[in-house]
mmCIF file of C-alpha atoms and ligand atoms in Angstrom:
data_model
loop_
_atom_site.group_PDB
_atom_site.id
_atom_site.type_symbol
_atom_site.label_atom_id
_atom_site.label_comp_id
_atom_site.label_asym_id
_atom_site.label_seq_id
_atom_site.Cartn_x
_atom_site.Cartn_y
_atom_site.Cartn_z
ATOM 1 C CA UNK A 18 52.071 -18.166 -19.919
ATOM 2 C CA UNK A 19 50.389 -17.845 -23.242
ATOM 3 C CA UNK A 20 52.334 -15.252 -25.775
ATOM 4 C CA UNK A 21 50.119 -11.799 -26.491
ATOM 5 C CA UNK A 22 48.499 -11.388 -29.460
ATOM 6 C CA UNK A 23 49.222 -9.360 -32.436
ATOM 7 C CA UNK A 24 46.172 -8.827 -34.807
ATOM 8 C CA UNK A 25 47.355 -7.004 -37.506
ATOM 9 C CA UNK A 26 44.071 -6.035 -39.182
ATOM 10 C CA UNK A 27 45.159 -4.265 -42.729
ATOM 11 C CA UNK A 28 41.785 -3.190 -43.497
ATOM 12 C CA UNK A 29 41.745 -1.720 -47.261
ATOM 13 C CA UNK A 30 45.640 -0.454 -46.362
ATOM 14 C CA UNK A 31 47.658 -3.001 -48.560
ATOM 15 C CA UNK A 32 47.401 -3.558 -51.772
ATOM 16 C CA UNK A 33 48.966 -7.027 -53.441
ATOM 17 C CA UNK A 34 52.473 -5.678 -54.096
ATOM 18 C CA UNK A 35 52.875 -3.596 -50.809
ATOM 19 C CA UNK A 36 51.446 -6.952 -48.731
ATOM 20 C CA UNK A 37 54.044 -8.931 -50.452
ATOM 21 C CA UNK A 38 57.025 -6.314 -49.478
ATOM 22 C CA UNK A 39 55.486 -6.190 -45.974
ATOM 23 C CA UNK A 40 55.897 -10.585 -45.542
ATOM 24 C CA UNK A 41 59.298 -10.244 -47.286
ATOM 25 C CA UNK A 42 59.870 -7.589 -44.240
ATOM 26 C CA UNK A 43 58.583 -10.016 -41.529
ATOM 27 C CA UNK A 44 60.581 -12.878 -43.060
ATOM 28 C CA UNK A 45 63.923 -10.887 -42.997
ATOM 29 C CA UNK A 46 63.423 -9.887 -39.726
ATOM 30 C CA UNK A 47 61.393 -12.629 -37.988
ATOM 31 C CA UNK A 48 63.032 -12.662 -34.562
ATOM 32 C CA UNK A 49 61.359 -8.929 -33.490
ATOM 33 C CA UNK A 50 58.152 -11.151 -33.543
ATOM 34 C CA UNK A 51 59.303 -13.705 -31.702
ATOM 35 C CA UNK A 52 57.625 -12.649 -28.449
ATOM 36 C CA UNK A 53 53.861 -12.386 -30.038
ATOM 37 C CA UNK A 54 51.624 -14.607 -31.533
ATOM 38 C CA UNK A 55 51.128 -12.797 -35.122
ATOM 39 C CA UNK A 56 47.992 -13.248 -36.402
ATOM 40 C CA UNK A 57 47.948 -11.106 -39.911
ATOM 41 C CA UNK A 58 44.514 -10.311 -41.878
ATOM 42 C CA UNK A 59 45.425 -8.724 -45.314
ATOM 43 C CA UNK A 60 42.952 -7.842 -47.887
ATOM 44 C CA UNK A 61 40.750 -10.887 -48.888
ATOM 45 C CA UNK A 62 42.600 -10.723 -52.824
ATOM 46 C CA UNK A 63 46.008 -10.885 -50.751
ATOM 47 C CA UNK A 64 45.514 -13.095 -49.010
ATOM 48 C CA UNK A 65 46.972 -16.085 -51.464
ATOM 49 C CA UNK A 66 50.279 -13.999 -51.978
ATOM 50 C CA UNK A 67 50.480 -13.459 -48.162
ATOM 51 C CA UNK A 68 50.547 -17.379 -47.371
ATOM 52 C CA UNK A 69 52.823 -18.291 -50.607
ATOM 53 C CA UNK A 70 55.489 -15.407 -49.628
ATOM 54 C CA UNK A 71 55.562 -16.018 -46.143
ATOM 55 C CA UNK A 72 58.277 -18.065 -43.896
ATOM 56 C CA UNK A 73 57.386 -18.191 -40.848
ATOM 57 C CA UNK A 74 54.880 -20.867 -39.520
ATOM 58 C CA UNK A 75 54.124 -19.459 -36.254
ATOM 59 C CA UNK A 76 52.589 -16.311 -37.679
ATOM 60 C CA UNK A 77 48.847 -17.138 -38.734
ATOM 61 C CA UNK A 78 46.770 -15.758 -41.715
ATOM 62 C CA UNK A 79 43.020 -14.661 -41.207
ATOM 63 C CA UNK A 80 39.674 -12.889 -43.424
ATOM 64 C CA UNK A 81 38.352 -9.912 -42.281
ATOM 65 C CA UNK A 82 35.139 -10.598 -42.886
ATOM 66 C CA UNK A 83 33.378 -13.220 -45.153
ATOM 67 C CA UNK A 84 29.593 -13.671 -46.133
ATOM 68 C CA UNK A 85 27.023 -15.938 -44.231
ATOM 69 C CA UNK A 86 26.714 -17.701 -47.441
ATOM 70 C CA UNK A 87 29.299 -20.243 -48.780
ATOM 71 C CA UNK A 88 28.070 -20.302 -52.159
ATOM 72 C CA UNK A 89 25.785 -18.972 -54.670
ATOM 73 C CA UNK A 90 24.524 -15.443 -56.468
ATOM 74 C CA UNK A 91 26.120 -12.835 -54.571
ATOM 75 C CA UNK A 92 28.141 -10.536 -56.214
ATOM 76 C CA UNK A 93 31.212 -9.491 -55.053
ATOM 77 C CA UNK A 94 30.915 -11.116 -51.753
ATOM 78 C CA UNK A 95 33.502 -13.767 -50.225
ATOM 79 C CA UNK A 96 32.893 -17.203 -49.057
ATOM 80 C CA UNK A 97 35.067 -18.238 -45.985
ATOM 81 C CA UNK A 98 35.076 -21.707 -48.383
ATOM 82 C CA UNK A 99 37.120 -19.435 -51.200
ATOM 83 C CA UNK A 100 40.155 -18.965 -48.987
ATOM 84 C CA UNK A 101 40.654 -23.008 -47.754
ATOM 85 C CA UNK A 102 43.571 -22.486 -45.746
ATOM 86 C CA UNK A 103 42.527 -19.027 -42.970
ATOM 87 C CA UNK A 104 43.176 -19.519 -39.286
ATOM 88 C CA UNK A 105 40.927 -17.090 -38.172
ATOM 89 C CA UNK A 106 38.090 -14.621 -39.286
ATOM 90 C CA UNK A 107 37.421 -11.282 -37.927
ATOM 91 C CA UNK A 108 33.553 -10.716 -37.298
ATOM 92 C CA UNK A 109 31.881 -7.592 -36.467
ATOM 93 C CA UNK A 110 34.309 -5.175 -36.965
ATOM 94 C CA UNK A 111 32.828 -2.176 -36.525
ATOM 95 C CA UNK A 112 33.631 -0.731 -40.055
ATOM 96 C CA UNK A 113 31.378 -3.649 -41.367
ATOM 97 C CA UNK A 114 28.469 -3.100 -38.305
ATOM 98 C CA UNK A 115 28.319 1.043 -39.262
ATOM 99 C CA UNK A 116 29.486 1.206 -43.368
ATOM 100 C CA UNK A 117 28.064 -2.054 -44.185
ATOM 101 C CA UNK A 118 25.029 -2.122 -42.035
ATOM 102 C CA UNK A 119 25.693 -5.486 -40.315
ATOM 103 C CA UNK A 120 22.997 -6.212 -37.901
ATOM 104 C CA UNK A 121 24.232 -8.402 -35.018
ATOM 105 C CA UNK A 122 21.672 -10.932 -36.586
ATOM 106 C CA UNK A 123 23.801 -10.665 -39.647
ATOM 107 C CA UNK A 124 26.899 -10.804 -37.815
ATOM 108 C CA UNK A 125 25.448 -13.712 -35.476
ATOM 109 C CA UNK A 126 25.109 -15.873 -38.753
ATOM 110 C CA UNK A 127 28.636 -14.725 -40.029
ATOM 111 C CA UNK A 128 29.841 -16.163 -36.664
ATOM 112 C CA UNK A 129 28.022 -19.299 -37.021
ATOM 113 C CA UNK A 130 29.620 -19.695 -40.465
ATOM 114 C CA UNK A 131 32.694 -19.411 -39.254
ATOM 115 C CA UNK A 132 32.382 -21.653 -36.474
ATOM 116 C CA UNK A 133 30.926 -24.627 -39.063
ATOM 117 C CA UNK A 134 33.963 -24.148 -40.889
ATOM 118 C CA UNK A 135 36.654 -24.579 -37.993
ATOM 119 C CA UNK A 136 37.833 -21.314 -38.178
ATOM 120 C CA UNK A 137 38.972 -19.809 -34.847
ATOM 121 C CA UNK A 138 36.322 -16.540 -34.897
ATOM 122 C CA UNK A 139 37.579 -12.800 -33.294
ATOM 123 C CA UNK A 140 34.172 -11.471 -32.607
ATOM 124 C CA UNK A 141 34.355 -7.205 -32.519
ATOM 125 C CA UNK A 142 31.955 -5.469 -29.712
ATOM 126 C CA UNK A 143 32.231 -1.842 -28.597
ATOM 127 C CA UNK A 144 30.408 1.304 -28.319
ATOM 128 C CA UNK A 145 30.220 4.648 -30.216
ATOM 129 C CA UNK A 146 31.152 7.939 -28.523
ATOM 130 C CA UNK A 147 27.203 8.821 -28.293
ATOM 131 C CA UNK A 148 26.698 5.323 -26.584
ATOM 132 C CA UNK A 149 29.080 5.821 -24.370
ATOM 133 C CA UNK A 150 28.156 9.347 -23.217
ATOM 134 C CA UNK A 151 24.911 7.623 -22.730
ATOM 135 C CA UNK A 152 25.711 5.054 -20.511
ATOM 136 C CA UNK A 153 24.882 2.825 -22.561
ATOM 137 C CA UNK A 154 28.518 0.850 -22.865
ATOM 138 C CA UNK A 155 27.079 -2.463 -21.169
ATOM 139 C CA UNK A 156 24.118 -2.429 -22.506
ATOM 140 C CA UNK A 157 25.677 -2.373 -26.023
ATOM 141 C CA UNK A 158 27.857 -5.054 -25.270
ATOM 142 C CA UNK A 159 24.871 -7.405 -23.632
ATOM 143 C CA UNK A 160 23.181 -7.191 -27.141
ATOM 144 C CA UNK A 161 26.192 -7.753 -28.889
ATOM 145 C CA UNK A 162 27.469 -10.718 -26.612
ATOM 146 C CA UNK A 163 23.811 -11.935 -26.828
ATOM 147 C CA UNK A 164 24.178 -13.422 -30.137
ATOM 148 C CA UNK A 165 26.869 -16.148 -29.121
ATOM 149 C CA UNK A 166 25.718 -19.333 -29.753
ATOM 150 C CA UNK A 167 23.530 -21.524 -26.569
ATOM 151 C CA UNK A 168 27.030 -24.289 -26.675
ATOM 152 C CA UNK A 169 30.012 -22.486 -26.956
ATOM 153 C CA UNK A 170 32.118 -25.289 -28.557
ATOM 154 C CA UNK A 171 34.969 -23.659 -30.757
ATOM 155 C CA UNK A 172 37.338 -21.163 -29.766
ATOM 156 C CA UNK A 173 36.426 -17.628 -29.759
ATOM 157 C CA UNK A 174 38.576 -14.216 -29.418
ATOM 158 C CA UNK A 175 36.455 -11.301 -28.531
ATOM 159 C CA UNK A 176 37.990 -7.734 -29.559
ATOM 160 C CA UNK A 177 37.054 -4.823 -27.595
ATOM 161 C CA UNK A 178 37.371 -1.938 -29.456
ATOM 162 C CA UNK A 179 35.604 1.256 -28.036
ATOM 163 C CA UNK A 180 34.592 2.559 -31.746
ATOM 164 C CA UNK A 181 35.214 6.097 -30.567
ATOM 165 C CA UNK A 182 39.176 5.359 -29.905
ATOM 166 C CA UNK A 183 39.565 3.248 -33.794
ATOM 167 C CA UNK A 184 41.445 5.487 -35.849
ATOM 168 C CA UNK A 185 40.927 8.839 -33.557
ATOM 169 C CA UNK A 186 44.424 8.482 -30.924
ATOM 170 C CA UNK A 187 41.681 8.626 -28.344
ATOM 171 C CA UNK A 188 42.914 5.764 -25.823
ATOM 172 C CA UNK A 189 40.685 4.784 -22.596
ATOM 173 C CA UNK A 190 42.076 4.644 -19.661
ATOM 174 C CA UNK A 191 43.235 1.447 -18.166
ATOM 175 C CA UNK A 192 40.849 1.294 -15.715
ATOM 176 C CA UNK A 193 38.228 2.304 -18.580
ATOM 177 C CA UNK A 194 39.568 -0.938 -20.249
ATOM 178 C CA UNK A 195 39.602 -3.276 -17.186
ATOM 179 C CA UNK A 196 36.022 -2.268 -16.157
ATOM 180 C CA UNK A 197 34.218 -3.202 -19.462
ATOM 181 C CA UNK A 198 36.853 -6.776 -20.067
ATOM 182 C CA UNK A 199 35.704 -7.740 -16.545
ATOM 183 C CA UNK A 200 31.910 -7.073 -17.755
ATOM 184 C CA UNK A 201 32.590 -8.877 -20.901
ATOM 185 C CA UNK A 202 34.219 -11.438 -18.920
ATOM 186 C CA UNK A 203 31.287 -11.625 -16.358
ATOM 187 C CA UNK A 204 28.619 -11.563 -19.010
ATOM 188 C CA UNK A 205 30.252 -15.100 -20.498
ATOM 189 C CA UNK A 206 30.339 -16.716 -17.488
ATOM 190 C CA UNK A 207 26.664 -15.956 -16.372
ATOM 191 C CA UNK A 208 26.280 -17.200 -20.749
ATOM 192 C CA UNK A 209 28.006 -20.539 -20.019
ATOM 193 C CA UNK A 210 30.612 -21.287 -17.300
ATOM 194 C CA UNK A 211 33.414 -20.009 -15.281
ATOM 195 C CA UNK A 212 35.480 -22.597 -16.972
ATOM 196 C CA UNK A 213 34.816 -21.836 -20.618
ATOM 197 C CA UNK A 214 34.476 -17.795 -19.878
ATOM 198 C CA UNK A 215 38.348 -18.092 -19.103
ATOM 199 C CA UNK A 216 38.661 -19.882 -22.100
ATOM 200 C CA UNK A 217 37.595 -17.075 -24.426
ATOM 201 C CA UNK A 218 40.851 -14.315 -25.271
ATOM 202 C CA UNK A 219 40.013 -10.712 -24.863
ATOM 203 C CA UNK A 220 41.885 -8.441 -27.309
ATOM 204 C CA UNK A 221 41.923 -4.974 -26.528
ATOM 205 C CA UNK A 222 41.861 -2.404 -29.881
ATOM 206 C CA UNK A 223 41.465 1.248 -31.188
ATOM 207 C CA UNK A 224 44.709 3.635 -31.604
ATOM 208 C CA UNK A 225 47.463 1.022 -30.263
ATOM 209 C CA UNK A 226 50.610 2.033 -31.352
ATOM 210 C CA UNK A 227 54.431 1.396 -30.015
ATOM 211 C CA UNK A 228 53.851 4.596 -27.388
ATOM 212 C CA UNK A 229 50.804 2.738 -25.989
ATOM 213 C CA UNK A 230 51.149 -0.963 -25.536
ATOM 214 C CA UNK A 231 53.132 -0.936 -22.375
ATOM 215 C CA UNK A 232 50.593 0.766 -20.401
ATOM 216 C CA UNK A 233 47.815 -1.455 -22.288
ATOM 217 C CA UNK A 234 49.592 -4.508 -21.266
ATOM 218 C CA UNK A 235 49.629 -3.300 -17.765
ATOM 219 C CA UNK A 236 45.321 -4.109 -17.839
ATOM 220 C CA UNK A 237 45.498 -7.418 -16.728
ATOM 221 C CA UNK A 238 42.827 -9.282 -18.875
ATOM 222 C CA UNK A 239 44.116 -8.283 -22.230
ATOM 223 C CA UNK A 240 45.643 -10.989 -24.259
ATOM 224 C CA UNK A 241 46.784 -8.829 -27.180
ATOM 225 C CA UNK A 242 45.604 -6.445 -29.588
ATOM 226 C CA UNK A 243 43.889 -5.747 -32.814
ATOM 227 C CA UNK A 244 45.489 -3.176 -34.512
ATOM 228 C CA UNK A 245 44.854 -1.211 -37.439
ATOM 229 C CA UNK A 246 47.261 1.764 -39.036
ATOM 230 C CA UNK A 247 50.053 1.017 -37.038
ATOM 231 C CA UNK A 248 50.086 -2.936 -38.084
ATOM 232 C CA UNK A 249 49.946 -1.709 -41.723
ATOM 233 C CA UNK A 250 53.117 -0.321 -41.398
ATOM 234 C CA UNK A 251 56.082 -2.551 -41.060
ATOM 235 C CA UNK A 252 58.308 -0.198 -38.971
ATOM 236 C CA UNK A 253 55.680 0.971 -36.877
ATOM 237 C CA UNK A 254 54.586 -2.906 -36.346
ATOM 238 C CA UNK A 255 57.747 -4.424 -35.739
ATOM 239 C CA UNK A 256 58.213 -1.358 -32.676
ATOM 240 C CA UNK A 257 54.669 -2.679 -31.021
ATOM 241 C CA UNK A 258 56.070 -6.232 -31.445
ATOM 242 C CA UNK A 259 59.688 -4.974 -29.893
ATOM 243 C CA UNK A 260 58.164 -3.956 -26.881
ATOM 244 C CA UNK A 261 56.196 -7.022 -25.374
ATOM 245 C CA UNK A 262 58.603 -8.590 -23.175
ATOM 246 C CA UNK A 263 58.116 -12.590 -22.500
HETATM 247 P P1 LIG B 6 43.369 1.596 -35.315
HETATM 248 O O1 LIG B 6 44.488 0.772 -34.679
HETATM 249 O O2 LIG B 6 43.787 2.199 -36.618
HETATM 250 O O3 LIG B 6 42.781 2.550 -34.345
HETATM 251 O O4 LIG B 6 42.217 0.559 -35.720
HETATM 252 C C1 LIG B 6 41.777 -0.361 -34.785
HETATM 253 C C2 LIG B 6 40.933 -1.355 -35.467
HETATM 254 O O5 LIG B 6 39.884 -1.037 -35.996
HETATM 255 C C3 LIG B 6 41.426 -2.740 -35.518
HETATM 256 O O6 LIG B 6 40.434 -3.617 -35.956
#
């Protein structure tokens, strides 16, 4: 059985010198992690310090965004080409679809970007509280789903993350949860095939902290979870990583 998933997504949280205490944390106490697959995304200008300062080589490193462009005029963007060495890129977060205005055009060309570059991709989808009250929860995700590629050939993560729980303590239930994974999980296998749907990991995020990841575990197609505050804080990361059990 494959290890769950720990997406620590820092968001604007760290800056250089509290990102470098927070890997000289993990290093000193590496064996709390030992039953999750870490995957850490620190701010794009820590990322360098992050992979010099860091031990371990099971925990991965990833962008939390980058541009559809690899090179060129465009100010104060970042090319996924600028960081060589990422595992993975987060797409469509939905702090980039709502601040930043990305369009899932825009955030279908991110994807392919990060695709050409052999990066593994965690593609974000999820509805607002008014979308939601509407109803309109699947057909969200059917639009936002609908800009994966004809050939799915690299690997892909998809995050749930309802965009009404991010931030707000407001956790669906688990049967909330199940309902739309198995829709997101149905949707790729009418997309391509039963075989390549249970290919794809579904991460689960919005307001995961220690007190909640038992019960999220307990909602069977989760594979881990993309968190924000609570990964940003070493003590309160470390207590998510204590409790997931092998
Ligand atoms: P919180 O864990 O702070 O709710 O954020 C979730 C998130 O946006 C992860 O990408």
């Amino acid at each position: 059985m494959k290890k769950t998933i720990l997406a620590a997504n820092w968001k604007m949280y760290l800056n250089e010198n509290e990102s470098i205490d927070f890997i000289n944390r993990i290093n000193q106490e590496e064996s709390s992690f030992s039953n999750a697959n870490v995957i850490l995304f620190p701010s794009h200008t820590c990322i360098n310090q992050v992979q010099k300062n860091l031990k371990s080589n099971n925990i991965k490193i990833g962008m939390q965004d980058c541009d559809i462009h690899t090179s060129g005029a465009y100010t104060g963007s970042v090319s996924i080409n600028s960081i060589t060495t990422v595992d993975y890129c987060i797409v469509g977060h939905s702090e980039r679809r709502l601040i930043y205005n990305d369009t899932n055009s825009i955030i279908q060309n991110k994807l392919q970007t990060v695709f050409n570059h052999d990066v593994n991709a965690i593609l974000c989808i999820g509805e607002t509280n008014e979308e939601k009250d509407n109803n309109q929860t699947h057909s969200v995700i059917d639009k936002q789903l609908n800009i994966l590629p004809k050939d799915l050939k690299n690997n892909l993560t998809i995050a749930y993350e309802p965009v009404w729980s991010i931030g707000s303590g407001n956790l669906p239930s688990n049967e909330y949860i199940e309902e739309v994974l198995s829709y997101i999980k149905n949707k790729l296998k009418s997309l391509y095939s039963d075989e390549i749907a249970e290919k794809v990991i579904l991460l689960y995020g919005g307001s995961v902290d220690e007190n909640s990841v038992n019960r999220l575990l307990e909602v069977k197609l989760i594979n881990g979870f993309l968190i924000g505050s609570a990964s940003a804080n070493f003590e309160a990361f470390k207590a998510i990583a204590e409790k997931i059990k092998l």
